[in-house]
Amino acid sequence: MEQTLIILKPSAINRSLVGDVITRFQRKGLVIAGIKMMQLDEAILREHYAHLVERPFFPTLLRSMMATPVIVMVLRGKDVVAVVRSMTGATNSRVAAPGTIRGDFGMSGQENIIHASDTPENATVEVARFFAPEEVFDYSPATLSATYADDELA
Ligand code: UDP
Ligand code: MG
């Protein structure tokens, strides 16, 4: 099944939203395939946000992403990249729809609680950027057969 990479940003850590965010993913039926805390540095952020390095806000983005350790997660599920992006909401939390993570928990365009991969191709690259292969677990939780129809699991 498809995987996606989530980062609970320093805004989630500082505002004690870790449990609320992870609970949403679990209640949705997504499988936690990997999870750990780590301190990001400039090198990994320049790679991860390569599409933004020339933007004027990049220095503040760097500082904000290094402000505390973060929690990185691999979530697994059917069409999980698109599902998690829709749960995440628009980049600017003030614009993000109510019911989304950013829409419900944030007020900032930059301090927007989580990162979520935007395409399956980028998800593959991002999972490999933050996780060693042995840190991502392939298992079937007991809930799986109640989460999907048989033909969706085939
Ligand atoms: N960001 C920002 N200002 C912008 C665009 C992006 O501060 O105008 C920050 C914000 O934290 C965002 C991150 O840079 O989550 C990555 O930007 P991207 O366009 O990839 O948005 P995302 O995929 O996170 O919605
Ligand atoms: Mg992005």
Short mmCIF file of C-alpha atoms and ligand atoms in Angstrom, two decimals:
data_model
loop_
_atom_site.label_atom_id
_atom_site.label_comp_id
_atom_site.label_asym_id
_atom_site.label_seq_id
_atom_site.Cartn_x
_atom_site.Cartn_y
_atom_site.Cartn_z
CA MET A 1 0.00 0.00 0.00
CA GLU A 2 0.99 3.62 -0.54
CA GLN A 3 3.05 5.53 2.03
CA THR A 4 3.42 9.21 2.89
CA LEU A 5 5.81 11.26 5.01
CA ILE A 6 4.48 13.51 7.77
CA ILE A 7 6.45 15.96 9.91
CA LEU A 8 4.87 17.26 13.10
CA LYS A 9 6.55 20.67 12.94
CA PRO A 10 7.84 22.69 15.91
CA SER A 11 4.47 24.50 15.90
CA ALA A 12 2.81 21.16 16.76
CA ILE A 13 5.41 20.35 19.43
CA ASN A 14 5.34 23.83 21.02
CA ARG A 15 1.56 23.92 21.10
CA SER A 16 1.16 20.38 22.50
CA LEU A 17 -0.82 19.18 19.48
CA VAL A 18 1.09 15.93 18.89
CA GLY A 19 -1.59 13.68 20.33
CA ASP A 20 -4.47 15.48 18.61
CA VAL A 21 -2.83 15.24 15.19
CA ILE A 22 -1.80 11.59 15.51
CA THR A 23 -5.27 10.70 16.83
CA ARG A 24 -6.84 12.13 13.67
CA PHE A 25 -4.69 9.92 11.47
CA GLN A 26 -5.41 6.82 13.54
CA ARG A 27 -9.15 7.45 13.67
CA LYS A 28 -9.15 7.87 9.89
CA GLY A 29 -7.77 4.33 9.59
CA LEU A 30 -4.22 5.11 8.52
CA VAL A 31 -1.46 2.78 9.68
CA ILE A 32 1.60 4.21 11.45
CA ALA A 33 4.44 2.44 9.64
CA GLY A 34 7.24 4.48 11.23
CA ILE A 35 7.59 7.20 13.89
CA LYS A 36 10.47 8.94 15.64
CA MET A 37 11.68 12.27 17.04
CA MET A 38 14.62 14.04 15.45
CA GLN A 39 16.34 17.43 15.35
CA LEU A 40 16.39 18.78 11.79
CA ASP A 41 19.45 20.69 10.52
CA GLU A 42 20.02 23.12 7.69
CA ALA A 43 21.37 20.46 5.32
CA ILE A 44 18.30 18.22 5.44
CA LEU A 45 15.95 21.24 5.28
CA ARG A 46 17.70 22.65 2.19
CA GLU A 47 17.11 19.29 0.54
CA HIS A 48 13.55 18.87 1.79
CA TYR A 49 12.51 22.41 0.89
CA ALA A 50 14.69 22.71 -2.26
CA HIS A 51 11.73 24.25 -4.10
CA LEU A 52 11.74 27.17 -1.64
CA VAL A 53 15.42 28.03 -1.02
CA GLU A 54 15.28 31.16 -3.17
CA ARG A 55 12.11 32.50 -1.52
CA PRO A 56 12.44 35.49 0.86
CA PHE A 57 10.84 33.59 3.74
CA PHE A 58 13.30 30.68 3.54
CA PRO A 59 15.55 31.91 6.42
CA THR A 60 12.56 32.14 8.79
CA LEU A 61 11.30 28.76 7.55
CA LEU A 62 14.71 27.27 8.37
CA ARG A 63 14.72 28.79 11.85
CA SER A 64 11.16 27.72 12.60
CA MET A 65 11.75 24.13 11.45
CA MET A 66 14.83 23.87 13.71
CA ALA A 67 13.22 25.56 16.74
CA THR A 68 12.51 22.25 18.50
CA PRO A 69 12.93 18.59 17.58
CA VAL A 70 10.18 17.34 15.28
CA ILE A 71 8.28 14.07 15.01
CA VAL A 72 8.49 12.34 11.66
CA MET A 73 6.01 9.65 10.67
CA VAL A 74 5.38 7.28 7.80
CA LEU A 75 1.67 6.64 7.29
CA ARG A 76 0.38 3.82 5.11
CA GLY A 77 -3.01 3.40 3.44
CA LYS A 78 -4.87 3.29 0.18
CA ASP A 79 -4.30 6.59 -1.70
CA VAL A 80 -2.74 7.84 1.53
CA VAL A 81 -0.86 10.78 -0.05
CA ALA A 82 -4.05 12.41 -1.35
CA VAL A 83 -6.04 11.45 1.76
CA VAL A 84 -3.51 13.08 4.09
CA ARG A 85 -3.15 16.19 1.92
CA SER A 86 -6.91 16.70 2.11
CA MET A 87 -6.83 16.17 5.88
CA THR A 88 -3.95 18.71 6.10
CA GLY A 89 -5.66 21.63 4.38
CA ALA A 90 -4.30 24.67 2.56
CA THR A 91 -0.76 25.87 3.31
CA ASN A 92 -1.97 29.04 5.03
CA SER A 93 -3.78 27.90 8.19
CA ARG A 94 -6.00 30.99 8.12
CA VAL A 95 -7.32 29.91 4.73
CA ALA A 96 -7.41 26.15 5.40
CA ALA A 97 -10.94 24.80 5.67
CA PRO A 98 -12.43 24.00 9.08
CA GLY A 99 -12.18 20.25 9.64
CA THR A 100 -8.62 20.12 8.30
CA ILE A 101 -5.62 19.93 10.63
CA ARG A 102 -4.31 23.36 9.66
CA GLY A 103 -7.83 24.82 9.55
CA ASP A 104 -8.68 23.58 13.04
CA PHE A 105 -5.35 23.99 14.84
CA GLY A 106 -3.49 26.93 13.32
CA MET A 107 -3.53 30.65 12.55
CA SER A 108 -0.25 30.96 10.62
CA GLY A 109 0.90 30.53 7.03
CA GLN A 110 4.32 29.32 8.10
CA GLU A 111 3.71 27.77 11.53
CA ASN A 112 1.19 25.39 10.01
CA ILE A 113 1.50 22.33 12.28
CA ILE A 114 2.46 19.60 9.81
CA HIS A 115 4.25 18.77 6.60
CA ALA A 116 2.68 16.14 4.33
CA SER A 117 4.10 14.80 1.05
CA ASP A 118 2.29 16.20 -1.99
CA THR A 119 2.67 13.36 -4.55
CA PRO A 120 3.37 9.61 -4.33
CA GLU A 121 6.70 10.20 -6.13
CA ASN A 122 7.78 12.84 -3.61
CA ALA A 123 6.52 10.65 -0.75
CA THR A 124 8.91 7.85 -1.77
CA VAL A 125 11.84 10.29 -1.83
CA GLU A 126 10.81 11.91 1.47
CA VAL A 127 10.33 8.63 3.35
CA ALA A 128 13.85 7.62 2.28
CA ARG A 129 15.18 11.06 3.33
CA PHE A 130 14.01 10.71 6.93
CA PHE A 131 13.86 6.94 7.57
CA ALA A 132 16.27 4.03 7.22
CA PRO A 133 14.57 1.00 5.62
CA GLU A 134 14.57 -0.93 8.93
CA GLU A 135 12.69 1.94 10.65
CA VAL A 136 9.63 1.47 8.43
CA PHE A 137 7.58 -1.55 9.51
CA ASP A 138 5.47 -3.73 7.25
CA TYR A 139 2.70 -5.19 9.40
CA SER A 140 -1.07 -5.53 9.37
CA PRO A 141 -2.82 -4.12 12.44
CA ALA A 142 -5.93 -6.00 13.59
CA THR A 143 -8.12 -3.10 12.48
CA LEU A 144 -7.16 -3.42 8.80
CA SER A 145 -9.83 -5.95 7.81
CA ALA A 146 -12.50 -3.70 9.33
CA THR A 147 -11.08 -0.57 7.69
CA TYR A 148 -11.27 -1.75 4.08
CA ALA A 149 -13.47 -4.05 1.99
CA ASP A 150 -11.82 -7.34 0.97
CA ASP A 151 -11.38 -6.26 -2.64
CA GLU A 152 -9.72 -3.01 -1.54
CA LEU A 153 -7.10 -5.01 0.32
CA ALA A 154 -6.41 -7.43 -2.54
N1 UDP B 1 5.72 28.57 3.48
C1 UDP B 1 5.65 29.88 3.93
N2 UDP B 1 5.18 30.87 3.09
C2 UDP B 1 4.77 30.59 1.82
C3 UDP B 1 4.84 29.27 1.35
C4 UDP B 1 5.32 28.28 2.20
O1 UDP B 1 6.02 30.15 5.07
O2 UDP B 1 4.35 31.52 1.10
C5 UDP B 1 6.22 27.52 4.37
C6 UDP B 1 5.08 26.79 5.10
O3 UDP B 1 5.55 26.36 6.38
C7 UDP B 1 4.86 25.59 4.19
C8 UDP B 1 6.28 25.27 3.77
O4 UDP B 1 6.91 26.54 3.61
O5 UDP B 1 4.22 24.50 4.86
C9 UDP B 1 6.39 24.47 2.49
O6 UDP B 1 5.72 25.14 1.45
P1 UDP B 1 4.82 24.36 0.40
O7 UDP B 1 4.48 25.33 -0.69
O8 UDP B 1 5.48 23.09 0.02
O9 UDP B 1 3.45 24.10 1.23
P2 UDP B 1 2.84 22.77 1.88
O10 UDP B 1 3.15 21.63 0.94
O11 UDP B 1 3.46 22.58 3.23
O12 UDP B 1 1.36 23.05 2.00
MG MG B 2 4.96 21.07 0.08
#
